[in-house]
C-alpha atoms as an extended CHARMM CRD file, in Angstrom:
* protein
*
        97  EXT
         1         1  MET       CA             71.8360000000       88.7540000000      105.6450000000  PROA      1               0.0000000000
         2         2  LYS       CA             68.2830000000       89.3690000000      104.5200000000  PROA      2               0.0000000000
         3         3  ARG       CA             67.1730000000       88.7080000000      100.9550000000  PROA      3               0.0000000000
         4         4  CYS       CA             64.7420000000       91.0380000000       99.2550000000  PROA      4               0.0000000000
         5         5  LYS       CA             63.2570000000       88.6560000000       96.7200000000  PROA      5               0.0000000000
         6         6  PRO       CA             62.4880000000       84.9480000000       96.8970000000  PROA      6               0.0000000000
         7         7  ILE       CA             64.7870000000       82.5170000000       95.0950000000  PROA      7               0.0000000000
         8         8  SER       CA             63.4680000000       79.4750000000       93.2690000000  PROA      8               0.0000000000
         9         9  ILE       CA             64.6970000000       76.0040000000       94.1270000000  PROA      9               0.0000000000
        10        10  GLY       CA             66.0470000000       75.7130000000       90.5870000000  PROA      10              0.0000000000
        11        11  GLU       CA             68.2120000000       78.7910000000       91.0830000000  PROA      11              0.0000000000
        12        12  LEU       CA             69.4710000000       77.4410000000       94.4110000000  PROA      12              0.0000000000
        13        13  TRP       CA             70.2420000000       74.0700000000       92.8170000000  PROA      13              0.0000000000
        14        14  ASP       CA             72.1210000000       75.6840000000       89.9010000000  PROA      14              0.0000000000
        15        15  ASP       CA             74.1020000000       77.8170000000       92.3480000000  PROA      15              0.0000000000
        16        16  PHE       CA             74.9380000000       74.7310000000       94.4440000000  PROA      16              0.0000000000
        17        17  LYS       CA             76.1920000000       72.8260000000       91.3650000000  PROA      17              0.0000000000
        18        18  ARG       CA             78.2230000000       75.8330000000       90.2430000000  PROA      18              0.0000000000
        19        19  ARG       CA             79.9050000000       76.0420000000       93.6640000000  PROA      19              0.0000000000
        20        20  ASN       CA             80.4570000000       72.2640000000       93.8630000000  PROA      20              0.0000000000
        21        21  PRO       CA             81.6170000000       71.0770000000       90.4220000000  PROA      21              0.0000000000
        22        22  GLN       CA             82.4660000000       67.5630000000       91.6700000000  PROA      22              0.0000000000
        23        23  VAL       CA             78.8640000000       67.0800000000       92.7860000000  PROA      23              0.0000000000
        24        24  ALA       CA             77.6220000000       68.3040000000       89.4020000000  PROA      24              0.0000000000
        25        25  LEU       CA             79.9770000000       65.8490000000       87.6820000000  PROA      25              0.0000000000
        26        26  LYS       CA             78.7430000000       62.8950000000       89.7620000000  PROA      26              0.0000000000
        27        27  ILE       CA             75.1150000000       63.8160000000       89.0810000000  PROA      27              0.0000000000
        28        28  ALA       CA             75.7710000000       64.0230000000       85.3420000000  PROA      28              0.0000000000
        29        29  GLN       CA             77.6360000000       60.7010000000       85.3520000000  PROA      29              0.0000000000
        30        30  GLY       CA             74.7220000000       59.0540000000       87.1270000000  PROA      30              0.0000000000
        31        31  SER       CA             72.3250000000       60.3330000000       84.4820000000  PROA      31              0.0000000000
        32        32  VAL       CA             74.2050000000       58.9650000000       81.4520000000  PROA      32              0.0000000000
        33        33  SER       CA             71.6600000000       56.1950000000       80.7000000000  PROA      33              0.0000000000
        34        34  ARG       CA             68.7910000000       58.6740000000       80.7600000000  PROA      34              0.0000000000
        35        35  TYR       CA             70.6860000000       61.1110000000       78.5410000000  PROA      35              0.0000000000
        36        36  TRP       CA             71.4580000000       58.3000000000       76.0920000000  PROA      36              0.0000000000
        37        37  GLU       CA             67.7920000000       57.3240000000       75.7810000000  PROA      37              0.0000000000
        38        38  GLU       CA             66.7150000000       60.9540000000       75.3300000000  PROA      38              0.0000000000
        39        39  ILE       CA             69.2960000000       61.5240000000       72.5720000000  PROA      39              0.0000000000
        40        40  VAL       CA             68.9200000000       58.3290000000       70.5140000000  PROA      40              0.0000000000
        41        41  GLY       CA             65.2290000000       57.6730000000       71.1500000000  PROA      41              0.0000000000
        42        42  PRO       CA             63.4020000000       54.5990000000       72.4190000000  PROA      42              0.0000000000
        43        43  GLY       CA             64.1200000000       52.4020000000       69.3600000000  PROA      43              0.0000000000
        44        44  VAL       CA             67.9120000000       52.5720000000       69.5520000000  PROA      44              0.0000000000
        45        45  ALA       CA             67.8420000000       52.6700000000       73.3550000000  PROA      45              0.0000000000
        46        46  ALA       CA             65.9390000000       49.3550000000       73.3360000000  PROA      46              0.0000000000
        47        47  MET       CA             68.7600000000       47.8140000000       71.2540000000  PROA      47              0.0000000000
        48        48  THR       CA             71.3720000000       49.0840000000       73.7250000000  PROA      48              0.0000000000
        49        49  ARG       CA             72.0790000000       46.4280000000       76.3590000000  PROA      49              0.0000000000
        50        50  SER       CA             74.4450000000       48.4230000000       78.5480000000  PROA      50              0.0000000000
        51        51  VAL       CA             75.5020000000       52.0460000000       78.9010000000  PROA      51              0.0000000000
        52        52  GLU       CA             78.5090000000       52.6000000000       81.1740000000  PROA      52              0.0000000000
        53        53  LEU       CA             80.7130000000       55.6340000000       81.6610000000  PROA      53              0.0000000000
        54        54  ARG       CA             84.2360000000       54.7110000000       82.7770000000  PROA      54              0.0000000000
        55        55  GLY       CA             87.0450000000       57.2460000000       82.8360000000  PROA      55              0.0000000000
        56        56  GLY       CA             85.2360000000       59.5900000000       80.4790000000  PROA      56              0.0000000000
        57        57  ILE       CA             84.6830000000       56.8200000000       77.9070000000  PROA      57              0.0000000000
        58        58  LEU       CA             81.0710000000       55.8340000000       77.1940000000  PROA      58              0.0000000000
        59        59  HSD       CA             80.9710000000       52.0510000000       76.6910000000  PROA      59              0.0000000000
        60        60  LEU       CA             77.9180000000       50.7980000000       74.8110000000  PROA      60              0.0000000000
        61        61  SER       CA             76.8220000000       47.2610000000       74.0870000000  PROA      61              0.0000000000
        62        62  VAL       CA             74.2500000000       47.0130000000       71.2860000000  PROA      62              0.0000000000
        63        63  THR       CA             72.3800000000       44.0400000000       69.8400000000  PROA      63              0.0000000000
        64        64  SER       CA             72.1990000000       45.1840000000       66.2030000000  PROA      64              0.0000000000
        65        65  PRO       CA             75.2190000000       45.4010000000       63.8870000000  PROA      65              0.0000000000
        66        66  ILE       CA             73.4580000000       48.1290000000       61.8960000000  PROA      66              0.0000000000
        67        67  VAL       CA             72.9380000000       50.2480000000       65.0150000000  PROA      67              0.0000000000
        68        68  ARG       CA             76.5450000000       49.5680000000       66.0600000000  PROA      68              0.0000000000
        69        69  GLN       CA             77.8030000000       50.9010000000       62.7090000000  PROA      69              0.0000000000
        70        70  GLU       CA             75.5270000000       53.9660000000       62.8430000000  PROA      70              0.0000000000
        71        71  ILE       CA             76.6740000000       54.8350000000       66.3710000000  PROA      71              0.0000000000
        72        72  SER       CA             80.3130000000       54.3600000000       65.3610000000  PROA      72              0.0000000000
        73        73  MET       CA             79.9120000000       56.7570000000       62.4370000000  PROA      73              0.0000000000
        74        74  ARG       CA             78.1050000000       59.3700000000       64.5400000000  PROA      74              0.0000000000
        75        75  ARG       CA             80.0810000000       58.9230000000       67.7780000000  PROA      75              0.0000000000
        76        76  HSD       CA             81.5680000000       62.4450000000       67.7890000000  PROA      76              0.0000000000
        77        77  GLN       CA             78.1620000000       64.0150000000       67.2310000000  PROA      77              0.0000000000
        78        78  LEU       CA             76.6050000000       61.7950000000       69.9220000000  PROA      78              0.0000000000
        79        79  ARG       CA             79.4590000000       62.6490000000       72.3180000000  PROA      79              0.0000000000
        80        80  ASP       CA             78.8020000000       66.3570000000       71.7940000000  PROA      80              0.0000000000
        81        81  GLN       CA             75.0620000000       65.8710000000       72.3610000000  PROA      81              0.0000000000
        82        82  MET       CA             75.7180000000       63.9240000000       75.5750000000  PROA      82              0.0000000000
        83        83  ASN       CA             78.0030000000       66.6670000000       76.8880000000  PROA      83              0.0000000000
        84        84  GLU       CA             75.4970000000       69.3520000000       75.9300000000  PROA      84              0.0000000000
        85        85  LYS       CA             72.7170000000       67.4660000000       77.7180000000  PROA      85              0.0000000000
        86        86  ALA       CA             74.9030000000       67.0600000000       80.8340000000  PROA      86              0.0000000000
        87        87  GLN       CA             75.9600000000       70.7350000000       80.6500000000  PROA      87              0.0000000000
        88        88  ILE       CA             79.5310000000       69.6620000000       81.4480000000  PROA      88              0.0000000000
        89        89  PRO       CA             82.0210000000       67.5950000000       79.4220000000  PROA      89              0.0000000000
        90        90  ILE       CA             81.6510000000       64.0820000000       80.8350000000  PROA      90              0.0000000000
        91        91  VAL       CA             82.0990000000       61.9970000000       77.6570000000  PROA      91              0.0000000000
        92        92  LYS       CA             85.4710000000       62.0870000000       75.8920000000  PROA      92              0.0000000000
        93        93  ASP       CA             84.8080000000       59.2120000000       73.4850000000  PROA      93              0.0000000000
        94        94  ILE       CA             82.3160000000       56.4420000000       72.7200000000  PROA      94              0.0000000000
        95        95  ILE       CA             83.2120000000       52.7690000000       72.3030000000  PROA      95              0.0000000000
        96        96  VAL       CA             80.5760000000       50.4400000000       70.8380000000  PROA      96              0.0000000000
        97        97  ARG       CA             80.5920000000       46.6670000000       71.2250000000  PROA      97              0.0000000000
């Protein structure tokens, strides 16, 4: 089949992820640390020792009790921002330690 117009790599990539949702999920899960830093900024990200996604639960370890409390209060909003950034629902809840 011959195509009439060229297709960008971005369009091909989006089409590939749409046809292979498990691949898209794995890519998003692998990008969780980057998404976290983009959402909370470099200050809070520097106080976050570990960011792990296990079974849809984002486990965070932070060094500051103040940051821990702020994240706990905003966890639903942060969860929604993470899922929006990933373009698929990968985070069901956030646990802060």
